[in-house]
Amino acid sequence: MPTLTGMHLRAARALLRWRVQELARRSRVPIETLKRAELLDGPVNMTAPEQEAIIKALQMGGVSLIEDPALGFGAAFNRQQARSSDLIG
C-alpha cells in the first residue's frame, strides 16, 4: 500500500471527477478529514483504517495510486477497469 498523500487524493478525485463529498460517502471518511488531508502535498495525517478505506474506494472507482521515485506521486486509471465511457476523447 502506498503512503497516501494529499497529492494522491487531489489527483485521484480529479481523474474520477468526484467531489470531496463523493469520496467521503464512498470511503466513510469525514469530509473535514479529507479536506485537511488534501491541503498537504506530503503524507496525510489520518488513521490507518481511514487511509485504507480511501484507497479501497479509489480502487473501486478504477484508480491506482502511484508512488515512484522517478515519477513521483499521482494517480492513474487501472487499465483493466477503465471503460470507454469513463475516458475523455
N, CA, C and O atoms as a printed pandas DataFrame, in Angstrom:
     atom_number atom_name residue_name chain_id  residue_number  x_coord  y_coord  z_coord
0              1         N          MET        A               1    0.849   -1.178    0.000
1              2        CA          MET        A               1    0.000    0.000    0.000
2              3         C          MET        A               1    0.891    1.237    0.000
3              4         O          MET        A               1    1.787    1.353    0.837
4              5         N          PRO        A               2    0.651    2.175   -0.943
5              6        CA          PRO        A               2    1.470    3.380   -0.975
6              7         C          PRO        A               2    1.174    4.281    0.215
7              8         O          PRO        A               2    0.114    4.186    0.833
8              9         N          THR        A               3    2.118    5.151    0.528
9             10        CA          THR        A               3    1.892    6.172    1.538
10            11         C          THR        A               3    0.927    7.185    0.940
11            12         O          THR        A               3    1.250    7.835   -0.054
12            13         N          LEU        A               4   -0.236    7.324    1.526
13            14        CA          LEU        A               4   -1.265    8.221    0.999
14            15         C          LEU        A               4   -0.853    9.672    1.229
15            16         O          LEU        A               4   -0.481   10.051    2.339
16            17         N          THR        A               5   -0.921   10.475    0.176
17            18        CA          THR        A               5   -0.570   11.891    0.261
18            19         C          THR        A               5   -1.736   12.753   -0.219
19            20         O          THR        A               5   -2.670   12.274   -0.862
20            21         N          GLY        A               6   -1.650   14.028    0.111
21            22        CA          GLY        A               6   -2.645   14.968   -0.388
22            23         C          GLY        A               6   -2.636   15.031   -1.902
23            24         O          GLY        A               6   -3.685   15.195   -2.527
24            25         N          MET        A               7   -1.452   14.902   -2.500
25            26        CA          MET        A               7   -1.364   14.881   -3.962
26            27         C          MET        A               7   -2.135   13.705   -4.545
27            28         O          MET        A               7   -2.818   13.846   -5.560
28            29         N          HIS        A               8   -2.026   12.537   -3.897
29            30        CA          HIS        A               8   -2.785   11.367   -4.346
30            31         C          HIS        A               8   -4.277   11.669   -4.361
31            32         O          HIS        A               8   -4.970   11.399   -5.342
32            33         N          LEU        A               9   -4.756   12.229   -3.264
33            34        CA          LEU        A               9   -6.193   12.496   -3.146
34            35         C          LEU        A               9   -6.670   13.465   -4.221
35            36         O          LEU        A               9   -7.690   13.228   -4.867
36            37         N          ARG        A              10   -5.944   14.540   -4.409
37            38        CA          ARG        A              10   -6.349   15.536   -5.414
38            39         C          ARG        A              10   -6.321   14.945   -6.817
39            40         O          ARG        A              10   -7.244   15.159   -7.604
40            41         N          ALA        A              11   -5.262   14.202   -7.132
41            42        CA          ALA        A              11   -5.129   13.613   -8.470
42            43         C          ALA        A              11   -6.217   12.571   -8.726
43            44         O          ALA        A              11   -6.829   12.555   -9.794
44            45         N          ALA        A              12   -6.452   11.707   -7.748
45            46        CA          ALA        A              12   -7.443   10.644   -7.920
46            47         C          ALA        A              12   -8.851   11.228   -8.060
47            48         O          ALA        A              12   -9.622   10.792   -8.916
48            49         N          ARG        A              13   -9.182   12.199   -7.236
49            50        CA          ARG        A              13  -10.512   12.812   -7.345
50            51         C          ARG        A              13  -10.692   13.512   -8.686
51            52         O          ARG        A              13  -11.776   13.479   -9.269
52            53         N          ALA        A              14   -9.641   14.135   -9.169
53            54        CA          ALA        A              14   -9.730   14.804  -10.471
54            55         C          ALA        A              14   -9.976   13.783  -11.586
55            56         O          ALA        A              14  -10.812   14.014  -12.460
56            57         N          LEU        A              15   -9.265   12.672  -11.561
57            58        CA          LEU        A              15   -9.457   11.639  -12.580
58            59         C          LEU        A              15  -10.883   11.091  -12.558
59            60         O          LEU        A              15  -11.496   10.884  -13.605
60            61         N          LEU        A              16  -11.394   10.862  -11.365
61            62        CA          LEU        A              16  -12.727   10.289  -11.220
62            63         C          LEU        A              16  -13.848   11.324  -11.343
63            64         O          LEU        A              16  -15.025   10.981  -11.448
64            65         N          ARG        A              17  -13.452   12.590  -11.328
65            66        CA          ARG        A              17  -14.418   13.696  -11.324
66            67         C          ARG        A              17  -15.375   13.592  -10.138
67            68         O          ARG        A              17  -16.579   13.810  -10.267
68            69         N          TRP        A              18  -14.805   13.253   -8.977
69            70        CA          TRP        A              18  -15.563   13.159   -7.741
70            71         C          TRP        A              18  -15.353   14.419   -6.922
71            72         O          TRP        A              18  -14.234   14.921   -6.813
72            73         N          ARG        A              19  -16.412   14.917   -6.359
73            74        CA          ARG        A              19  -16.298   15.982   -5.365
74            75         C          ARG        A              19  -15.851   15.332   -4.063
75            76         O          ARG        A              19  -15.948   14.115   -3.906
76            77         N          VAL        A              20  -15.370   16.129   -3.145
77            78        CA          VAL        A              20  -14.911   15.585   -1.865
78            79         C          VAL        A              20  -16.055   14.862   -1.150
79            80         O          VAL        A              20  -15.822   13.898   -0.422
80            81         N          GLN        A              21  -17.270   15.320   -1.356
81            82        CA          GLN        A              21  -18.431   14.679   -0.733
82            83         C          GLN        A              21  -18.605   13.244   -1.235
83            84         O          GLN        A              21  -18.999   12.359   -0.475
84            85         N          GLU        A              22  -18.309   13.021   -2.514
85            86        CA          GLU        A              22  -18.438   11.682   -3.089
86            87         C          GLU        A              22  -17.397   10.733   -2.492
87            88         O          GLU        A              22  -17.715    9.595   -2.145
88            89         N          LEU        A              23  -16.168   11.200   -2.377
89            90        CA          LEU        A              23  -15.131   10.361   -1.768
90            91         C          LEU        A              23  -15.462   10.089   -0.308
91            92         O          LEU        A              23  -15.255    8.976    0.176
92            93         N          ALA        A              24  -15.968   11.085    0.393
93            94        CA          ALA        A              24  -16.357   10.886    1.792
94            95         C          ALA        A              24  -17.461    9.835    1.909
95            96         O          ALA        A              24  -17.417    8.976    2.789
96            97         N          ARG        A              25  -18.433    9.907    1.032
97            98        CA          ARG        A              25  -19.534    8.947    1.063
98            99         C          ARG        A              25  -19.032    7.529    0.791
99           100         O          ARG        A              25  -19.394    6.587    1.496
100          101         N          ARG        A              26  -18.200    7.390   -0.231
101          102        CA          ARG        A              26  -17.729    6.060   -0.627
102          103         C          ARG        A              26  -16.730    5.459    0.364
103          104         O          ARG        A              26  -16.694    4.243    0.549
104          105         N          SER        A              27  -15.932    6.299    0.991
105          106        CA          SER        A              27  -14.912    5.806    1.925
106          107         C          SER        A              27  -15.386    5.828    3.378
107          108         O          SER        A              27  -14.805    5.164    4.236
108          109         N          ARG        A              28  -16.437    6.588    3.646
109          110        CA          ARG        A              28  -16.947    6.777    5.011
110          111         C          ARG        A              28  -15.930    7.481    5.893
111          112         O          ARG        A              28  -15.882    7.264    7.104
112          113         N          VAL        A              29  -15.119    8.326    5.271
113          114        CA          VAL        A              29  -14.172    9.177    5.990
114          115         C          VAL        A              29  -14.781   10.579    6.004
115          116         O          VAL        A              29  -15.256   11.048    4.970
116          117         N          PRO        A              30  -14.775   11.254    7.151
117          118        CA          PRO        A              30  -15.393   12.583    7.235
118          119         C          PRO        A              30  -14.839   13.578    6.213
119          120         O          PRO        A              30  -13.646   13.582    5.907
120          121         N          ILE        A              31  -15.728   14.413    5.698
121          122        CA          ILE        A              31  -15.352   15.429    4.709
122          123         C          ILE        A              31  -14.232   16.311    5.238
123          124         O          ILE        A              31  -13.276   16.588    4.514
124          125         N          GLU        A              32  -14.331   16.752    6.469
125          126        CA          GLU        A              32  -13.305   17.648    7.019
126          127         C          GLU        A              32  -11.935   16.973    7.080
127          128         O          GLU        A              32  -10.912   17.632    6.891
128          129         N          THR        A              33  -11.907   15.676    7.341
129          130        CA          THR        A              33  -10.644   14.929    7.352
130          131         C          THR        A              33  -10.038   14.924    5.952
131          132         O          THR        A              33   -8.833   15.117    5.791
132          133         N          LEU        A              34  -10.875   14.703    4.945
133          134        CA          LEU        A              34  -10.399   14.705    3.560
134          135         C          LEU        A              34   -9.905   16.088    3.146
135          136         O          LEU        A              34   -8.857   16.209    2.512
136          137         N          LYS        A              35  -10.646   17.118    3.496
137          138        CA          LYS        A              35  -10.246   18.483    3.130
138          139         C          LYS        A              35   -8.902   18.848    3.742
139          140         O          LYS        A              35   -8.052   19.432    3.072
140          141         N          ARG        A              36   -8.706   18.506    5.014
141          142        CA          ARG        A              36   -7.412   18.791    5.665
142          143         C          ARG        A              36   -6.291   18.015    4.981
143          144         O          ARG        A              36   -5.204   18.551    4.765
144          145         N          ALA        A              37   -6.549   16.768    4.645
145          146        CA          ALA        A              37   -5.525   15.930    4.012
146          147         C          ALA        A              37   -5.130   16.480    2.655
147          148         O          ALA        A              37   -3.955   16.441    2.287
148          149         N          GLU        A              38   -6.106   16.996    1.901
149          150        CA          GLU        A              38   -5.814   17.493    0.559
150          151         C          GLU        A              38   -5.018   18.793    0.563
151          152         O          GLU        A              38   -4.475   19.182   -0.471
152          153         N          LEU        A              39   -4.939   19.460    1.688
153          154        CA          LEU        A              39   -4.130   20.674    1.774
154          155         C          LEU        A              39   -2.641   20.355    1.784
155          156         O          LEU        A              39   -1.813   21.225    1.513
156          157         N          LEU        A              40   -2.306   19.119    2.094
157          158        CA          LEU        A              40   -0.909   18.692    2.180
158          159         C          LEU        A              40   -0.436   18.127    0.845
159          160         O          LEU        A              40   -1.206   17.498    0.120
160          161         N          ASP        A              41    0.820   18.353    0.534
161          162        CA          ASP        A              41    1.402   17.669   -0.615
162          163         C          ASP        A              41    1.973   16.326   -0.178
163          164         O          ASP        A              41    2.011   15.375   -0.959
164          165         N          GLY        A              42    2.413   16.254    1.065
165          166        CA          GLY        A              42    3.027   15.047    1.582
166          167         C          GLY        A              42    2.031   14.117    2.250
167          168         O          GLY        A              42    0.825   14.205    2.019
168          169         N          PRO        A              43    2.557   13.215    3.092
169          170        CA          PRO        A              43    1.718   12.210    3.750
170          171         C          PRO        A              43    0.573   12.831    4.555
171          172         O          PRO        A              43    0.728   13.869    5.198
172          173         N          VAL        A              44   -0.566   12.169    4.497
173          174        CA          VAL        A              44   -1.748   12.656    5.208
174          175         C          VAL        A              44   -1.656   12.301    6.684
175          176         O          VAL        A              44   -0.938   11.379    7.072
176          177         N          ASN        A              45   -2.390   13.044    7.500
177          178        CA          ASN        A              45   -2.423   12.811    8.927
178          179         C          ASN        A              45   -3.795   12.236    9.284
179          180         O          ASN        A              45   -4.707   12.961    9.682
180          181         N          MET        A              46   -3.916   10.919    9.132
181          182        CA          MET        A              46   -5.157   10.240    9.484
182          183         C          MET        A              46   -4.843    8.808    9.885
183          184         O          MET        A              46   -3.718    8.338    9.715
184          185         N          THR        A              47   -5.836    8.125   10.414
185          186        CA          THR        A              47   -5.613    6.762   10.897
186          187         C          THR        A              47   -5.397    5.803    9.736
187          188         O          THR        A              47   -5.795    6.071    8.602
188          189         N          ALA        A              48   -4.759    4.683   10.042
189          190        CA          ALA        A              48   -4.537    3.652    9.022
190          191         C          ALA        A              48   -5.856    3.129    8.455
191          192         O          ALA        A              48   -5.953    2.940    7.242
192          193         N          PRO        A              49   -6.889    2.886    9.294
193          194        CA          PRO        A              49   -8.166    2.427    8.718
194          195         C          PRO        A              49   -8.798    3.463    7.777
195          196         O          PRO        A              49   -9.420    3.087    6.783
196          197         N          GLU        A              50   -8.647    4.752    8.074
197          198        CA          GLU        A              50   -9.166    5.787    7.174
198          199         C          GLU        A              50   -8.424    5.764    5.843
199          200         O          GLU        A              50   -9.037    5.848    4.779
200          201         N          GLN        A              51   -7.099    5.650    5.909
201          202        CA          GLN        A              51   -6.305    5.588    4.679
202          203         C          GLN        A              51   -6.686    4.374    3.844
203          204         O          GLN        A              51   -6.832    4.476    2.626
204          205         N          GLU        A              52   -6.845    3.238    4.487
205          206        CA          GLU        A              52   -7.215    2.018    3.777
206          207         C          GLU        A              52   -8.588    2.162    3.126
207          208         O          GLU        A              52   -8.789    1.711    1.998
208          209         N          ALA        A              53   -9.533    2.785    3.828
209          210        CA          ALA        A              53  -10.878    2.977    3.284
210          211         C          ALA        A              53  -10.843    3.888    2.059
211          212         O          ALA        A              53  -11.555    3.647    1.085
212          213         N          ILE        A              54  -10.022    4.925    2.107
213          214        CA          ILE        A              54   -9.903    5.843    0.974
214          215         C          ILE        A              54   -9.284    5.127   -0.222
215          216         O          ILE        A              54   -9.796    5.217   -1.337
216          217         N          ILE        A              55   -8.196    4.424    0.010
217          218        CA          ILE        A              55   -7.521    3.710   -1.078
218          219         C          ILE        A              55   -8.462    2.682   -1.701
219          220         O          ILE        A              55   -8.507    2.546   -2.923
220          221         N          LYS        A              56   -9.205    1.967   -0.878
221          222        CA          LYS        A              56  -10.151    0.972   -1.388
222          223         C          LYS        A              56  -11.234    1.645   -2.231
223          224         O          LYS        A              56  -11.588    1.143   -3.298
224          225         N          ALA        A              57  -11.760    2.770   -1.764
225          226        CA          ALA        A              57  -12.796    3.485   -2.521
226          227         C          ALA        A              57  -12.260    3.951   -3.871
227          228         O          ALA        A              57  -12.951    3.848   -4.885
228          229         N          LEU        A              58  -11.042    4.459   -3.887
229          230        CA          LEU        A              58  -10.441    4.917   -5.144
230          231         C          LEU        A              58  -10.197    3.734   -6.088
231          232         O          LEU        A              58  -10.436    3.834   -7.292
232          233         N          GLN        A              59   -9.729    2.634   -5.541
233          234        CA          GLN        A              59   -9.507    1.443   -6.361
234          235         C          GLN        A              59  -10.820    0.919   -6.931
235          236         O          GLN        A              59  -10.871    0.501   -8.088
236          237         N          MET        A              60  -11.876    0.938   -6.133
237          238        CA          MET        A              60  -13.192    0.512   -6.617
238          239         C          MET        A              60  -13.684    1.439   -7.724
239          240         O          MET        A              60  -14.436    1.023   -8.606
240          241         N          GLY        A              61  -13.256    2.688   -7.670
241          242        CA          GLY        A              61  -13.588    3.645   -8.720
242          243         C          GLY        A              61  -12.746    3.464   -9.974
243          244         O          GLY        A              61  -13.037    4.068  -11.006
244          245         N          GLY        A              62  -11.704    2.637   -9.897
245          246        CA          GLY        A              62  -10.874    2.352  -11.057
246          247         C          GLY        A              62   -9.557    3.096  -11.107
247          248         O          GLY        A              62   -8.940    3.197  -12.167
248          249         N          VAL        A              63   -9.116    3.624   -9.960
249          250        CA          VAL        A              63   -7.882    4.412   -9.925
250          251         C          VAL        A              63   -6.852    3.740   -9.026
251          252         O          VAL        A              63   -7.177    3.240   -7.950
252          253         N          SER        A              64   -5.623    3.737   -9.480
253          254        CA          SER        A              64   -4.486    3.275   -8.676
254          255         C          SER        A              64   -3.628    4.476   -8.313
255          256         O          SER        A              64   -3.510    5.430   -9.081
256          257         N          LEU        A              65   -3.036    4.413   -7.134
257          258        CA          LEU        A              65   -2.148    5.476   -6.693
258          259         C          LEU        A              65   -0.726    5.141   -7.109
259          260         O          LEU        A              65   -0.312    3.983   -7.071
260          261         N          ILE        A              66    0.016    6.163   -7.505
261          262        CA          ILE        A              66    1.397    5.996   -7.967
262          263         C          ILE        A              66    2.332    6.605   -6.933
263          264         O          ILE        A              66    2.136    7.733   -6.480
264          265         N          GLU        A              67    3.347    5.839   -6.571
265          266        CA          GLU        A              67    4.407    6.312   -5.691
266          267         C          GLU        A              67    5.703    5.728   -6.228
267          268         O          GLU        A              67    6.068    4.597   -5.910
268          269         N          ASP        A              68    6.391    6.509   -7.043
269          270        CA          ASP        A              68    7.576    6.032   -7.727
270          271         C          ASP        A              68    8.686    7.060   -7.573
271          272         O          ASP        A              68    8.456    8.249   -7.794
272          273         N          PRO        A              69    9.888    6.625   -7.198
273          274        CA          PRO        A              69   10.992    7.573   -7.023
274          275         C          PRO        A              69   11.262    8.421   -8.273
275          276         O          PRO        A              69   11.624    9.592   -8.164
276          277         N          ALA        A              70   11.087    7.831   -9.444
277          278        CA          ALA        A              70   11.365    8.564  -10.687
278          279         C          ALA        A              70   10.165    9.388  -11.144
279          280         O          ALA        A              70   10.328   10.502  -11.642
280          281         N          LEU        A              71    8.958    8.843  -10.976
281          282        CA          LEU        A              71    7.752    9.514  -11.469
282          283         C          LEU        A              71    7.138   10.460  -10.460
283          284         O          LEU        A              71    6.486   11.433  -10.840
284          285         N          GLY        A              72    7.335   10.191   -9.178
285          286        CA          GLY        A              72    6.730   10.997   -8.132
286          287         C          GLY        A              72    5.413   10.393   -7.670
287          288         O          GLY        A              72    5.206    9.182   -7.750
288          289         N          PHE        A              73    4.517   11.268   -7.180
289          290        CA          PHE        A              73    3.227   10.845   -6.646
290          291         C          PHE        A              73    2.122   11.221   -7.614
291          292         O          PHE        A              73    2.192   12.257   -8.275
292          293         N          GLY        A              74    1.104   10.383   -7.697
293          294        CA          GLY        A              74   -0.020   10.697   -8.559
294          295         C          GLY        A              74   -1.041    9.587   -8.556
295          296         O          GLY        A              74   -1.082    8.762   -7.643
296          297         N          ALA        A              75   -1.866    9.572   -9.586
297          298        CA          ALA        A              75   -2.916    8.572   -9.731
298          299         C          ALA        A              75   -3.100    8.280  -11.211
299          300         O          ALA        A              75   -2.813    9.118  -12.067
300          301         N          ALA        A              76   -3.584    7.076  -11.497
301          302        CA          ALA        A              76   -3.827    6.674  -12.881
302          303         C          ALA        A              76   -4.999    5.713  -12.922
303          304         O          ALA        A              76   -5.257    4.981  -11.967
304          305         N          PHE        A              77   -5.709    5.727  -14.051
305          306        CA          PHE        A              77   -6.782    4.760  -14.236
306          307         C          PHE        A              77   -6.179    3.375  -14.358
307          308         O          PHE        A              77   -5.125    3.199  -14.969
308          309         N          ASN        A              78   -6.849    2.390  -13.773
309          310        CA          ASN        A              78   -6.457    0.994  -13.953
310          311         C          ASN        A              78   -6.812    0.596  -15.368
311          312         O          ASN        A              78   -7.944    0.811  -15.800
312          313         N          ARG        A              79   -5.888    0.029  -16.088
313          314        CA          ARG        A              79   -6.154   -0.377  -17.472
314          315         C          ARG        A              79   -7.273   -1.404  -17.544
315          316         O          ARG        A              79   -8.106   -1.353  -18.448
316          317         N          GLN        A              80   -7.296   -2.323  -16.611
317          318        CA          GLN        A              80   -8.292   -3.388  -16.622
318          319         C          GLN        A              80   -9.698   -2.873  -16.327
319          320         O          GLN        A              80  -10.675   -3.428  -16.829
320          321         N          GLN        A              81   -9.809   -1.836  -15.534
321          322        CA          GLN        A              81  -11.114   -1.349  -15.116
322          323         C          GLN        A              81  -11.596   -0.148  -15.925
323          324         O          GLN        A              81  -12.772    0.208  -15.853
324          325         N          ALA        A              82  -10.709    0.478  -16.691
325          326        CA          ALA        A              82  -11.101    1.654  -17.448
326          327         C          ALA        A              82  -12.128    1.271  -18.518
327          328         O          ALA        A              82  -11.946    0.313  -19.269
328          329         N          ARG        A              83  -13.191    2.036  -18.560
329          330        CA          ARG        A              83  -14.224    1.803  -19.567
330          331         C          ARG        A              83  -14.215    3.001  -20.521
331          332         O          ARG        A              83  -13.895    4.119  -20.118
332          333         N          SER        A              84  -14.559    2.765  -21.762
333          334        CA          SER        A              84  -14.517    3.843  -22.753
334          335         C          SER        A              84  -15.413    5.001  -22.344
335          336         O          SER        A              84  -15.114    6.144  -22.690
336          337         N          SER        A              85  -16.495    4.754  -21.625
337          338        CA          SER        A              85  -17.385    5.826  -21.218
338          339         C          SER        A              85  -16.766    6.701  -20.146
339          340         O          SER        A              85  -17.223    7.822  -19.925
340          341         N          ASP        A              86  -15.710    6.197  -19.461
341          342        CA          ASP        A              86  -15.042    6.963  -18.433
342          343         C          ASP        A              86  -13.949    7.869  -19.000
343          344         O          ASP        A              86  -13.464    8.770  -18.315
344          345         N          LEU        A              87  -13.570    7.629  -20.236
345          346        CA          LEU        A              87  -12.455    8.347  -20.822
346          347         C          LEU        A              87  -12.928    9.510  -21.671
347          348         O          LEU        A              87  -13.982    9.449  -22.304
348          349         N          ILE        A              88  -12.145   10.555  -21.675
349          350        CA          ILE        A              88  -12.459   11.724  -22.494
350          351         C          ILE        A              88  -11.819   11.533  -23.863
351          352         O          ILE        A              88  -10.688   11.058  -23.963
352          353         N          GLY        A              89  -12.543   11.905  -24.919
353          354        CA          GLY        A              89  -11.961   11.877  -26.245
354          355         C          GLY        A              89  -12.348   10.757  -27.066
355          356         O          GLY        A              89  -11.905   10.647  -28.209
